[in-house]
Amino acid sequence: MSGHLTLDGFRADLGECLFLEPGEVDLEQGPLEAGLDSLRIVTLLERWQAAGADVTFVDLAERTSFAQWWQLLTERIPGAGRADA
């Protein structure tokens, strides 16, 4: 899976933790206002690290929206964000 995190996959990961369908995830929403607690954030972080993301809990905590998380992940995972060919 390394290098193959897509926006759809990112939305699906968030939706799983928020008990939402991927399409219901508001990327402009902040993690805390969406109801993510630190344990769920760590779960997501470990999943994305396993996919090759060079990010830390502090990296995520410093960003205030899921859109900013996605931007960070696309910067930190080679090939992330590109559609699978």
PDB file of N, CA, C and O in Angstrom:
ATOM      1  N   MET A   1       0.822  -1.206   0.000  1.00  0.00           N
ATOM      2  CA  MET A   1       0.000   0.000   0.000  1.00  0.00           C
ATOM      3  C   MET A   1       0.856   1.256   0.000  1.00  0.00           C
ATOM      4  O   MET A   1       0.382   2.347  -0.207  1.00  0.00           O
ATOM      5  N   SER A   2       2.117   1.113   0.244  1.00  0.00           N
ATOM      6  CA  SER A   2       3.002   2.266   0.360  1.00  0.00           C
ATOM      7  C   SER A   2       2.892   3.188  -0.848  1.00  0.00           C
ATOM      8  O   SER A   2       2.964   2.745  -1.987  1.00  0.00           O
ATOM      9  N   GLY A   3       2.695   4.472  -0.573  1.00  0.00           N
ATOM     10  CA  GLY A   3       2.636   5.445  -1.648  1.00  0.00           C
ATOM     11  C   GLY A   3       1.322   5.472  -2.400  1.00  0.00           C
ATOM     12  O   GLY A   3       1.233   6.107  -3.430  1.00  0.00           O
ATOM     13  N   HIS A   4       0.308   4.781  -1.883  1.00  0.00           N
ATOM     14  CA  HIS A   4      -0.940   4.704  -2.630  1.00  0.00           C
ATOM     15  C   HIS A   4      -2.131   5.233  -1.843  1.00  0.00           C
ATOM     16  O   HIS A   4      -3.256   4.831  -2.104  1.00  0.00           O
ATOM     17  N   LEU A   5      -1.891   6.091  -0.888  1.00  0.00           N
ATOM     18  CA  LEU A   5      -3.005   6.710  -0.179  1.00  0.00           C
ATOM     19  C   LEU A   5      -3.654   7.727  -1.113  1.00  0.00           C
ATOM     20  O   LEU A   5      -2.995   8.592  -1.666  1.00  0.00           O
ATOM     21  N   THR A   6      -4.956   7.565  -1.310  1.00  0.00           N
ATOM     22  CA  THR A   6      -5.706   8.478  -2.173  1.00  0.00           C
ATOM     23  C   THR A   6      -6.653   9.309  -1.311  1.00  0.00           C
ATOM     24  O   THR A   6      -6.897   8.978  -0.140  1.00  0.00           O
ATOM     25  N   LEU A   7      -7.191  10.347  -1.892  1.00  0.00           N
ATOM     26  CA  LEU A   7      -8.163  11.164  -1.165  1.00  0.00           C
ATOM     27  C   LEU A   7      -9.369  10.318  -0.767  1.00  0.00           C
ATOM     28  O   LEU A   7      -9.884  10.461   0.339  1.00  0.00           O
ATOM     29  N   ASP A   8      -9.790   9.424  -1.638  1.00  0.00           N
ATOM     30  CA  ASP A   8     -10.912   8.542  -1.297  1.00  0.00           C
ATOM     31  C   ASP A   8     -10.564   7.664  -0.099  1.00  0.00           C
ATOM     32  O   ASP A   8     -11.386   7.454   0.795  1.00  0.00           O
ATOM     33  N   GLY A   9      -9.348   7.155  -0.089  1.00  0.00           N
ATOM     34  CA  GLY A   9      -8.910   6.327   1.032  1.00  0.00           C
ATOM     35  C   GLY A   9      -8.814   7.124   2.316  1.00  0.00           C
ATOM     36  O   GLY A   9      -9.158   6.639   3.402  1.00  0.00           O
ATOM     37  N   PHE A  10      -8.329   8.349   2.209  1.00  0.00           N
ATOM     38  CA  PHE A  10      -8.239   9.256   3.357  1.00  0.00           C
ATOM     39  C   PHE A  10      -9.629   9.522   3.923  1.00  0.00           C
ATOM     40  O   PHE A  10      -9.856   9.429   5.141  1.00  0.00           O
ATOM     41  N   ARG A  11     -10.583   9.825   3.031  1.00  0.00           N
ATOM     42  CA  ARG A  11     -11.966  10.057   3.472  1.00  0.00           C
ATOM     43  C   ARG A  11     -12.546   8.798   4.125  1.00  0.00           C
ATOM     44  O   ARG A  11     -13.264   8.883   5.120  1.00  0.00           O
ATOM     45  N   ALA A  12     -12.245   7.641   3.557  1.00  0.00           N
ATOM     46  CA  ALA A  12     -12.754   6.383   4.107  1.00  0.00           C
ATOM     47  C   ALA A  12     -12.183   6.136   5.501  1.00  0.00           C
ATOM     48  O   ALA A  12     -12.900   5.711   6.416  1.00  0.00           O
ATOM     49  N   ASP A  13     -10.886   6.418   5.683  1.00  0.00           N
ATOM     50  CA  ASP A  13     -10.255   6.258   6.996  1.00  0.00           C
ATOM     51  C   ASP A  13     -10.923   7.168   8.021  1.00  0.00           C
ATOM     52  O   ASP A  13     -11.234   6.735   9.136  1.00  0.00           O
ATOM     53  N   LEU A  14     -11.126   8.427   7.647  1.00  0.00           N
ATOM     54  CA  LEU A  14     -11.775   9.369   8.559  1.00  0.00           C
ATOM     55  C   LEU A  14     -13.201   8.945   8.854  1.00  0.00           C
ATOM     56  O   LEU A  14     -13.642   8.973  10.006  1.00  0.00           O
ATOM     57  N   GLY A  15     -13.930   8.554   7.813  1.00  0.00           N
ATOM     58  CA  GLY A  15     -15.307   8.141   7.990  1.00  0.00           C
ATOM     59  C   GLY A  15     -15.443   6.964   8.939  1.00  0.00           C
ATOM     60  O   GLY A  15     -16.362   6.916   9.769  1.00  0.00           O
ATOM     61  N   GLU A  16     -14.503   6.041   8.836  1.00  0.00           N
ATOM     62  CA  GLU A  16     -14.524   4.868   9.712  1.00  0.00           C
ATOM     63  C   GLU A  16     -14.428   5.291  11.183  1.00  0.00           C
ATOM     64  O   GLU A  16     -15.140   4.772  12.040  1.00  0.00           O
ATOM     65  N   CYS A  17     -13.576   6.252  11.471  1.00  0.00           N
ATOM     66  CA  CYS A  17     -13.396   6.715  12.850  1.00  0.00           C
ATOM     67  C   CYS A  17     -14.520   7.641  13.308  1.00  0.00           C
ATOM     68  O   CYS A  17     -14.771   7.763  14.507  1.00  0.00           O
ATOM     69  N   LEU A  18     -15.173   8.304  12.372  1.00  0.00           N
ATOM     70  CA  LEU A  18     -16.243   9.256  12.710  1.00  0.00           C
ATOM     71  C   LEU A  18     -17.641   8.646  12.566  1.00  0.00           C
ATOM     72  O   LEU A  18     -18.625   9.332  12.813  1.00  0.00           O
ATOM     73  N   PHE A  19     -17.692   7.369  12.149  1.00  0.00           N
ATOM     74  CA  PHE A  19     -18.975   6.697  11.929  1.00  0.00           C
ATOM     75  C   PHE A  19     -19.802   7.420  10.873  1.00  0.00           C
ATOM     76  O   PHE A  19     -20.997   7.633  11.023  1.00  0.00           O
ATOM     77  N   LEU A  20     -19.113   7.824   9.801  1.00  0.00           N
ATOM     78  CA  LEU A  20     -19.742   8.505   8.668  1.00  0.00           C
ATOM     79  C   LEU A  20     -19.394   7.762   7.388  1.00  0.00           C
ATOM     80  O   LEU A  20     -18.401   7.041   7.322  1.00  0.00           O
ATOM     81  N   GLU A  21     -20.205   7.982   6.367  1.00  0.00           N
ATOM     82  CA  GLU A  21     -19.824   7.539   5.027  1.00  0.00           C
ATOM     83  C   GLU A  21     -18.707   8.463   4.538  1.00  0.00           C
ATOM     84  O   GLU A  21     -18.678   9.651   4.892  1.00  0.00           O
ATOM     85  N   PRO A  22     -17.784   7.946   3.715  1.00  0.00           N
ATOM     86  CA  PRO A  22     -16.686   8.798   3.238  1.00  0.00           C
ATOM     87  C   PRO A  22     -17.152  10.119   2.637  1.00  0.00           C
ATOM     88  O   PRO A  22     -16.535  11.160   2.864  1.00  0.00           O
ATOM     89  N   GLY A  23     -18.261  10.101   1.905  1.00  0.00           N
ATOM     90  CA  GLY A  23     -18.771  11.312   1.274  1.00  0.00           C
ATOM     91  C   GLY A  23     -19.349  12.317   2.253  1.00  0.00           C
ATOM     92  O   GLY A  23     -19.582  13.471   1.896  1.00  0.00           O
ATOM     93  N   GLU A  24     -19.599  11.885   3.480  1.00  0.00           N
ATOM     94  CA  GLU A  24     -20.148  12.775   4.500  1.00  0.00           C
ATOM     95  C   GLU A  24     -19.058  13.509   5.286  1.00  0.00           C
ATOM     96  O   GLU A  24     -19.361  14.400   6.068  1.00  0.00           O
ATOM     97  N   VAL A  25     -17.810  13.130   5.082  1.00  0.00           N
ATOM     98  CA  VAL A  25     -16.706  13.763   5.801  1.00  0.00           C
ATOM     99  C   VAL A  25     -16.491  15.172   5.249  1.00  0.00           C
ATOM    100  O   VAL A  25     -16.299  15.360   4.048  1.00  0.00           O
ATOM    101  N   ASP A  26     -16.540  16.160   6.129  1.00  0.00           N
ATOM    102  CA  ASP A  26     -16.308  17.560   5.749  1.00  0.00           C
ATOM    103  C   ASP A  26     -14.836  17.871   5.955  1.00  0.00           C
ATOM    104  O   ASP A  26     -14.368  17.967   7.085  1.00  0.00           O
ATOM    105  N   LEU A  27     -14.102  18.025   4.856  1.00  0.00           N
ATOM    106  CA  LEU A  27     -12.657  18.237   4.958  1.00  0.00           C
ATOM    107  C   LEU A  27     -12.307  19.588   5.570  1.00  0.00           C
ATOM    108  O   LEU A  27     -11.177  19.789   5.998  1.00  0.00           O
ATOM    109  N   GLU A  28     -13.270  20.509   5.597  1.00  0.00           N
ATOM    110  CA  GLU A  28     -12.995  21.810   6.217  1.00  0.00           C
ATOM    111  C   GLU A  28     -13.185  21.769   7.731  1.00  0.00           C
ATOM    112  O   GLU A  28     -12.834  22.711   8.434  1.00  0.00           O
ATOM    113  N   GLN A  29     -13.727  20.670   8.216  1.00  0.00           N
ATOM    114  CA  GLN A  29     -13.972  20.549   9.645  1.00  0.00           C
ATOM    115  C   GLN A  29     -12.672  20.207  10.374  1.00  0.00           C
ATOM    116  O   GLN A  29     -11.781  19.575   9.830  1.00  0.00           O
ATOM    117  N   GLY A  30     -12.603  20.644  11.610  1.00  0.00           N
ATOM    118  CA  GLY A  30     -11.453  20.323  12.449  1.00  0.00           C
ATOM    119  C   GLY A  30     -11.637  18.968  13.110  1.00  0.00           C
ATOM    120  O   GLY A  30     -12.757  18.550  13.382  1.00  0.00           O
ATOM    121  N   PRO A  31     -10.533  18.276  13.376  1.00  0.00           N
ATOM    122  CA  PRO A  31     -10.610  16.943  13.969  1.00  0.00           C
ATOM    123  C   PRO A  31     -11.349  16.920  15.311  1.00  0.00           C
ATOM    124  O   PRO A  31     -12.149  16.016  15.554  1.00  0.00           O
ATOM    125  N   LEU A  32     -11.100  17.897  16.163  1.00  0.00           N
ATOM    126  CA  LEU A  32     -11.723  17.894  17.483  1.00  0.00           C
ATOM    127  C   LEU A  32     -13.208  18.209  17.390  1.00  0.00           C
ATOM    128  O   LEU A  32     -14.033  17.565  18.039  1.00  0.00           O
ATOM    129  N   GLU A  33     -13.569  19.185  16.554  1.00  0.00           N
ATOM    130  CA  GLU A  33     -14.991  19.509  16.407  1.00  0.00           C
ATOM    131  C   GLU A  33     -15.742  18.371  15.735  1.00  0.00           C
ATOM    132  O   GLU A  33     -16.941  18.208  15.932  1.00  0.00           O
ATOM    133  N   ALA A  34     -15.050  17.570  14.943  1.00  0.00           N
ATOM    134  CA  ALA A  34     -15.680  16.414  14.298  1.00  0.00           C
ATOM    135  C   ALA A  34     -15.895  15.268  15.290  1.00  0.00           C
ATOM    136  O   ALA A  34     -16.632  14.336  15.004  1.00  0.00           O
ATOM    137  N   GLY A  35     -15.213  15.344  16.426  1.00  0.00           N
ATOM    138  CA  GLY A  35     -15.387  14.318  17.447  1.00  0.00           C
ATOM    139  C   GLY A  35     -14.253  13.310  17.547  1.00  0.00           C
ATOM    140  O   GLY A  35     -14.382  12.302  18.236  1.00  0.00           O
ATOM    141  N   LEU A  36     -13.141  13.568  16.866  1.00  0.00           N
ATOM    142  CA  LEU A  36     -12.001  12.662  16.994  1.00  0.00           C
ATOM    143  C   LEU A  36     -11.313  12.893  18.331  1.00  0.00           C
ATOM    144  O   LEU A  36     -10.988  14.033  18.673  1.00  0.00           O
ATOM    145  N   ASP A  37     -11.064  11.813  19.058  1.00  0.00           N
ATOM    146  CA  ASP A  37     -10.264  11.934  20.271  1.00  0.00           C
ATOM    147  C   ASP A  37      -8.831  11.489  19.948  1.00  0.00           C
ATOM    148  O   ASP A  37      -8.542  11.020  18.851  1.00  0.00           O
ATOM    149  N   SER A  38      -7.951  11.663  20.914  1.00  0.00           N
ATOM    150  CA  SER A  38      -6.538  11.389  20.650  1.00  0.00           C
ATOM    151  C   SER A  38      -6.301   9.926  20.299  1.00  0.00           C
ATOM    152  O   SER A  38      -5.442   9.616  19.475  1.00  0.00           O
ATOM    153  N   LEU A  39      -7.069   9.010  20.875  1.00  0.00           N
ATOM    154  CA  LEU A  39      -6.883   7.595  20.564  1.00  0.00           C
ATOM    155  C   LEU A  39      -7.203   7.307  19.098  1.00  0.00           C
ATOM    156  O   LEU A  39      -6.463   6.591  18.420  1.00  0.00           O
ATOM    157  N   ARG A  40      -8.285   7.889  18.605  1.00  0.00           N
ATOM    158  CA  ARG A  40      -8.639   7.683  17.190  1.00  0.00           C
ATOM    159  C   ARG A  40      -7.618   8.351  16.268  1.00  0.00           C
ATOM    160  O   ARG A  40      -7.312   7.829  15.196  1.00  0.00           O
ATOM    161  N   ILE A  41      -7.117   9.505  16.684  1.00  0.00           N
ATOM    162  CA  ILE A  41      -6.091  10.178  15.872  1.00  0.00           C
ATOM    163  C   ILE A  41      -4.849   9.298  15.782  1.00  0.00           C
ATOM    164  O   ILE A  41      -4.266   9.142  14.706  1.00  0.00           O
ATOM    165  N   VAL A  42      -4.457   8.690  16.897  1.00  0.00           N
ATOM    166  CA  VAL A  42      -3.293   7.801  16.889  1.00  0.00           C
ATOM    167  C   VAL A  42      -3.550   6.595  15.976  1.00  0.00           C
ATOM    168  O   VAL A  42      -2.659   6.166  15.233  1.00  0.00           O
ATOM    169  N   THR A  43      -4.760   6.062  16.012  1.00  0.00           N
ATOM    170  CA  THR A  43      -5.111   4.936  15.138  1.00  0.00           C
ATOM    171  C   THR A  43      -4.945   5.315  13.667  1.00  0.00           C
ATOM    172  O   THR A  43      -4.361   4.566  12.877  1.00  0.00           O
ATOM    173  N   LEU A  44      -5.457   6.495  13.309  1.00  0.00           N
ATOM    174  CA  LEU A  44      -5.303   6.987  11.933  1.00  0.00           C
ATOM    175  C   LEU A  44      -3.837   7.214  11.604  1.00  0.00           C
ATOM    176  O   LEU A  44      -3.360   6.833  10.525  1.00  0.00           O
ATOM    177  N   LEU A  45      -3.119   7.818  12.532  1.00  0.00           N
ATOM    178  CA  LEU A  45      -1.701   8.115  12.322  1.00  0.00           C
ATOM    179  C   LEU A  45      -0.923   6.836  12.034  1.00  0.00           C
ATOM    180  O   LEU A  45      -0.122   6.782  11.088  1.00  0.00           O
ATOM    181  N   GLU A  46      -1.179   5.805  12.817  1.00  0.00           N
ATOM    182  CA  GLU A  46      -0.467   4.536  12.611  1.00  0.00           C
ATOM    183  C   GLU A  46      -0.797   3.934  11.253  1.00  0.00           C
ATOM    184  O   GLU A  46       0.070   3.385  10.582  1.00  0.00           O
ATOM    185  N   ARG A  47      -2.043   4.065  10.842  1.00  0.00           N
ATOM    186  CA  ARG A  47      -2.451   3.549   9.529  1.00  0.00           C
ATOM    187  C   ARG A  47      -1.699   4.287   8.423  1.00  0.00           C
ATOM    188  O   ARG A  47      -1.207   3.681   7.478  1.00  0.00           O
ATOM    189  N   TRP A  48      -1.648   5.620   8.537  1.00  0.00           N
ATOM    190  CA  TRP A  48      -0.985   6.413   7.492  1.00  0.00           C
ATOM    191  C   TRP A  48       0.523   6.239   7.527  1.00  0.00           C
ATOM    192  O   TRP A  48       1.175   6.256   6.484  1.00  0.00           O
ATOM    193  N   GLN A  49       1.095   6.053   8.703  1.00  0.00           N
ATOM    194  CA  GLN A  49       2.532   5.767   8.789  1.00  0.00           C
ATOM    195  C   GLN A  49       2.839   4.436   8.108  1.00  0.00           C
ATOM    196  O   GLN A  49       3.846   4.300   7.414  1.00  0.00           O
ATOM    197  N   ALA A  50       1.955   3.459   8.298  1.00  0.00           N
ATOM    198  CA  ALA A  50       2.136   2.161   7.642  1.00  0.00           C
ATOM    199  C   ALA A  50       2.073   2.289   6.124  1.00  0.00           C
ATOM    200  O   ALA A  50       2.681   1.499   5.398  1.00  0.00           O
ATOM    201  N   ALA A  51       1.347   3.315   5.646  1.00  0.00           N
ATOM    202  CA  ALA A  51       1.240   3.571   4.201  1.00  0.00           C
ATOM    203  C   ALA A  51       2.431   4.379   3.685  1.00  0.00           C
ATOM    204  O   ALA A  51       2.505   4.692   2.509  1.00  0.00           O
ATOM    205  N   GLY A  52       3.332   4.741   4.607  1.00  0.00           N
ATOM    206  CA  GLY A  52       4.538   5.442   4.197  1.00  0.00           C
ATOM    207  C   GLY A  52       4.607   6.903   4.568  1.00  0.00           C
ATOM    208  O   GLY A  52       5.543   7.606   4.180  1.00  0.00           O
ATOM    209  N   ALA A  53       3.622   7.390   5.329  1.00  0.00           N
ATOM    210  CA  ALA A  53       3.606   8.811   5.699  1.00  0.00           C
ATOM    211  C   ALA A  53       4.633   9.094   6.792  1.00  0.00           C
ATOM    212  O   ALA A  53       4.651   8.419   7.814  1.00  0.00           O
ATOM    213  N   ASP A  54       5.447  10.098   6.563  1.00  0.00           N
ATOM    214  CA  ASP A  54       6.421  10.539   7.558  1.00  0.00           C
ATOM    215  C   ASP A  54       5.789  11.684   8.346  1.00  0.00           C
ATOM    216  O   ASP A  54       6.117  12.843   8.152  1.00  0.00           O
ATOM    217  N   VAL A  55       4.815  11.343   9.200  1.00  0.00           N
ATOM    218  CA  VAL A  55       4.110  12.339  10.007  1.00  0.00           C
ATOM    219  C   VAL A  55       4.063  11.877  11.458  1.00  0.00           C
ATOM    220  O   VAL A  55       4.133  10.688  11.745  1.00  0.00           O
ATOM    221  N   THR A  56       3.916  12.840  12.356  1.00  0.00           N
ATOM    222  CA  THR A  56       3.825  12.550  13.780  1.00  0.00           C
ATOM    223  C   THR A  56       2.496  13.074  14.322  1.00  0.00           C
ATOM    224  O   THR A  56       1.796  13.840  13.654  1.00  0.00           O
ATOM    225  N   PHE A  57       2.193  12.686  15.538  1.00  0.00           N
ATOM    226  CA  PHE A  57       0.981  13.180  16.194  1.00  0.00           C
ATOM    227  C   PHE A  57       1.008  14.702  16.265  1.00  0.00           C
ATOM    228  O   PHE A  57      -0.001  15.364  16.016  1.00  0.00           O
ATOM    229  N   VAL A  58       2.174  15.259  16.590  1.00  0.00           N
ATOM    230  CA  VAL A  58       2.304  16.718  16.690  1.00  0.00           C
ATOM    231  C   VAL A  58       2.029  17.374  15.339  1.00  0.00           C
ATOM    232  O   VAL A  58       1.366  18.417  15.270  1.00  0.00           O
ATOM    233  N   ASP A  59       2.503  16.760  14.253  1.00  0.00           N
ATOM    234  CA  ASP A  59       2.227  17.296  12.911  1.00  0.00           C
ATOM    235  C   ASP A  59       0.723  17.443  12.692  1.00  0.00           C
ATOM    236  O   ASP A  59       0.254  18.464  12.185  1.00  0.00           O
ATOM    237  N   LEU A  60      -0.023  16.410  13.072  1.00  0.00           N
ATOM    238  CA  LEU A  60      -1.477  16.462  12.894  1.00  0.00           C
ATOM    239  C   LEU A  60      -2.112  17.460  13.855  1.00  0.00           C
ATOM    240  O   LEU A  60      -3.003  18.219  13.468  1.00  0.00           O
ATOM    241  N   ALA A  61      -1.644  17.476  15.099  1.00  0.00           N
ATOM    242  CA  ALA A  61      -2.235  18.354  16.113  1.00  0.00           C
ATOM    243  C   ALA A  61      -2.068  19.829  15.762  1.00  0.00           C
ATOM    244  O   ALA A  61      -2.886  20.661  16.156  1.00  0.00           O
ATOM    245  N   GLU A  62      -1.025  20.156  15.020  1.00  0.00           N
ATOM    246  CA  GLU A  62      -0.765  21.553  14.648  1.00  0.00           C
ATOM    247  C   GLU A  62      -1.686  22.034  13.525  1.00  0.00           C
ATOM    248  O   GLU A  62      -1.738  23.223  13.253  1.00  0.00           O
ATOM    249  N   ARG A  63      -2.382  21.122  12.891  1.00  0.00           N
ATOM    250  CA  ARG A  63      -3.254  21.485  11.761  1.00  0.00           C
ATOM    251  C   ARG A  63      -4.712  21.422  12.198  1.00  0.00           C
ATOM    252  O   ARG A  63      -5.095  20.544  12.946  1.00  0.00           O
ATOM    253  N   THR A  64      -5.500  22.361  11.701  1.00  0.00           N
ATOM    254  CA  THR A  64      -6.833  22.565  12.262  1.00  0.00           C
ATOM    255  C   THR A  64      -7.979  22.076  11.385  1.00  0.00           C
ATOM    256  O   THR A  64      -9.135  22.307  11.703  1.00  0.00           O
ATOM    257  N   SER A  65      -7.674  21.413  10.279  1.00  0.00           N
ATOM    258  CA  SER A  65      -8.751  20.855   9.459  1.00  0.00           C
ATOM    259  C   SER A  65      -8.256  19.581   8.786  1.00  0.00           C
ATOM    260  O   SER A  65      -7.053  19.355   8.638  1.00  0.00           O
ATOM    261  N   PHE A  66      -9.217  18.749   8.389  1.00  0.00           N
ATOM    262  CA  PHE A  66      -8.860  17.529   7.667  1.00  0.00           C
ATOM    263  C   PHE A  66      -8.197  17.853   6.337  1.00  0.00           C
ATOM    264  O   PHE A  66      -7.334  17.120   5.874  1.00  0.00           O
ATOM    265  N   ALA A  67      -8.603  18.968   5.723  1.00  0.00           N
ATOM    266  CA  ALA A  67      -7.975  19.379   4.462  1.00  0.00           C
ATOM    267  C   ALA A  67      -6.485  19.637   4.679  1.00  0.00           C
ATOM    268  O   ALA A  67      -5.656  19.284   3.836  1.00  0.00           O
ATOM    269  N   GLN A  68      -6.145  20.239   5.810  1.00  0.00           N
ATOM    270  CA  GLN A  68      -4.733  20.482   6.113  1.00  0.00           C
ATOM    271  C   GLN A  68      -4.004  19.157   6.387  1.00  0.00           C
ATOM    272  O   GLN A  68      -2.834  19.010   6.027  1.00  0.00           O
ATOM    273  N   TRP A  69      -4.696  18.214   7.003  1.00  0.00           N
ATOM    274  CA  TRP A  69      -4.101  16.882   7.196  1.00  0.00           C
ATOM    275  C   TRP A  69      -3.788  16.254   5.849  1.00  0.00           C
ATOM    276  O   TRP A  69      -2.724  15.687   5.647  1.00  0.00           O
ATOM    277  N   TRP A  70      -4.754  16.335   4.918  1.00  0.00           N
ATOM    278  CA  TRP A  70      -4.561  15.731   3.599  1.00  0.00           C
ATOM    279  C   TRP A  70      -3.385  16.391   2.880  1.00  0.00           C
ATOM    280  O   TRP A  70      -2.561  15.718   2.273  1.00  0.00           O
ATOM    281  N   GLN A  71      -3.303  17.716   2.965  1.00  0.00           N
ATOM    282  CA  GLN A  71      -2.177  18.417   2.338  1.00  0.00           C
ATOM    283  C   GLN A  71      -0.857  17.923   2.916  1.00  0.00           C
ATOM    284  O   GLN A  71       0.101  17.668   2.183  1.00  0.00           O
ATOM    285  N   LEU A  72      -0.800  17.773   4.231  1.00  0.00           N
ATOM    286  CA  LEU A  72       0.413  17.274   4.884  1.00  0.00           C
ATOM    287  C   LEU A  72       0.753  15.872   4.391  1.00  0.00           C
ATOM    288  O   LEU A  72       1.902  15.589   4.041  1.00  0.00           O
ATOM    289  N   LEU A  73      -0.239  15.006   4.344  1.00  0.00           N
ATOM    290  CA  LEU A  73       0.016  13.629   3.913  1.00  0.00           C
ATOM    291  C   LEU A  73       0.510  13.573   2.475  1.00  0.00           C
ATOM    292  O   LEU A  73       1.403  12.795   2.158  1.00  0.00           O
ATOM    293  N   THR A  74      -0.066  14.397   1.609  1.00  0.00           N
ATOM    294  CA  THR A  74       0.377  14.370   0.214  1.00  0.00           C
ATOM    295  C   THR A  74       1.815  14.862   0.083  1.00  0.00           C
ATOM    296  O   THR A  74       2.520  14.460  -0.838  1.00  0.00           O
ATOM    297  N   GLU A  75       2.236  15.699   1.031  1.00  0.00           N
ATOM    298  CA  GLU A  75       3.623  16.166   1.019  1.00  0.00           C
ATOM    299  C   GLU A  75       4.580  15.118   1.583  1.00  0.00           C
ATOM    300  O   GLU A  75       5.758  15.103   1.243  1.00  0.00           O
ATOM    301  N   ARG A  76       4.066  14.260   2.449  1.00  0.00           N
ATOM    302  CA  ARG A  76       4.930  13.339   3.199  1.00  0.00           C
ATOM    303  C   ARG A  76       4.893  11.894   2.710  1.00  0.00           C
ATOM    304  O   ARG A  76       5.609  11.064   3.226  1.00  0.00           O
ATOM    305  N   ILE A  77       4.030  11.593   1.740  1.00  0.00           N
ATOM    306  CA  ILE A  77       3.985  10.245   1.171  1.00  0.00           C
ATOM    307  C   ILE A  77       4.302  10.343  -0.308  1.00  0.00           C
ATOM    308  O   ILE A  77       3.569  10.991  -1.046  1.00  0.00           O
ATOM    309  N   PRO A  78       5.377   9.712  -0.754  1.00  0.00           N
ATOM    310  CA  PRO A  78       5.669   9.727  -2.190  1.00  0.00           C
ATOM    311  C   PRO A  78       4.509   9.134  -2.978  1.00  0.00           C
ATOM    312  O   PRO A  78       4.063   8.027  -2.683  1.00  0.00           O
ATOM    313  N   GLY A  79       4.011   9.873  -3.936  1.00  0.00           N
ATOM    314  CA  GLY A  79       2.963   9.367  -4.808  1.00  0.00           C
ATOM    315  C   GLY A  79       1.554   9.519  -4.271  1.00  0.00           C
ATOM    316  O   GLY A  79       0.612   9.161  -4.961  1.00  0.00           O
ATOM    317  N   ALA A  80       1.390  10.026  -3.059  1.00  0.00           N
ATOM    318  CA  ALA A  80       0.038  10.160  -2.505  1.00  0.00           C
ATOM    319  C   ALA A  80      -0.737  11.211  -3.275  1.00  0.00           C
ATOM    320  O   ALA A  80      -0.181  12.184  -3.764  1.00  0.00           O
ATOM    321  N   GLY A  81      -2.023  11.004  -3.346  1.00  0.00           N
ATOM    322  CA  GLY A  81      -2.891  11.976  -3.997  1.00  0.00           C
ATOM    323  C   GLY A  81      -3.082  11.733  -5.469  1.00  0.00           C
ATOM    324  O   GLY A  81      -4.037  12.194  -6.057  1.00  0.00           O
ATOM    325  N   ARG A  82      -2.161  10.985  -6.076  1.00  0.00           N
ATOM    326  CA  ARG A  82      -2.325  10.684  -7.485  1.00  0.00           C
ATOM    327  C   ARG A  82      -3.258   9.487  -7.637  1.00  0.00           C
ATOM    328  O   ARG A  82      -3.194   8.542  -6.862  1.00  0.00           O
ATOM    329  N   ALA A  83      -4.077   9.534  -8.628  1.00  0.00           N
ATOM    330  CA  ALA A  83      -5.003   8.428  -8.876  1.00  0.00           C
ATOM    331  C   ALA A  83      -4.210   7.183  -9.267  1.00  0.00           C
ATOM    332  O   ALA A  83      -3.156   7.266  -9.910  1.00  0.00           O
ATOM    333  N   ASP A  84      -4.695   6.042  -8.837  1.00  0.00           N
ATOM    334  CA  ASP A  84      -4.039   4.791  -9.208  1.00  0.00           C
ATOM    335  C   ASP A  84      -4.208   4.573 -10.713  1.00  0.00           C
ATOM    336  O   ASP A  84      -5.296   4.660 -11.242  1.00  0.00           O
ATOM    337  N   ALA A  85      -3.100   4.306 -11.364  1.00  0.00           N
ATOM    338  CA  ALA A  85      -3.131   4.112 -12.823  1.00  0.00           C
ATOM    339  C   ALA A  85      -3.585   2.715 -13.167  1.00  0.00           C
ATOM    340  O   ALA A  85      -3.343   1.797 -12.459  1.00  0.00           O
TER     341      ALA A  85
END
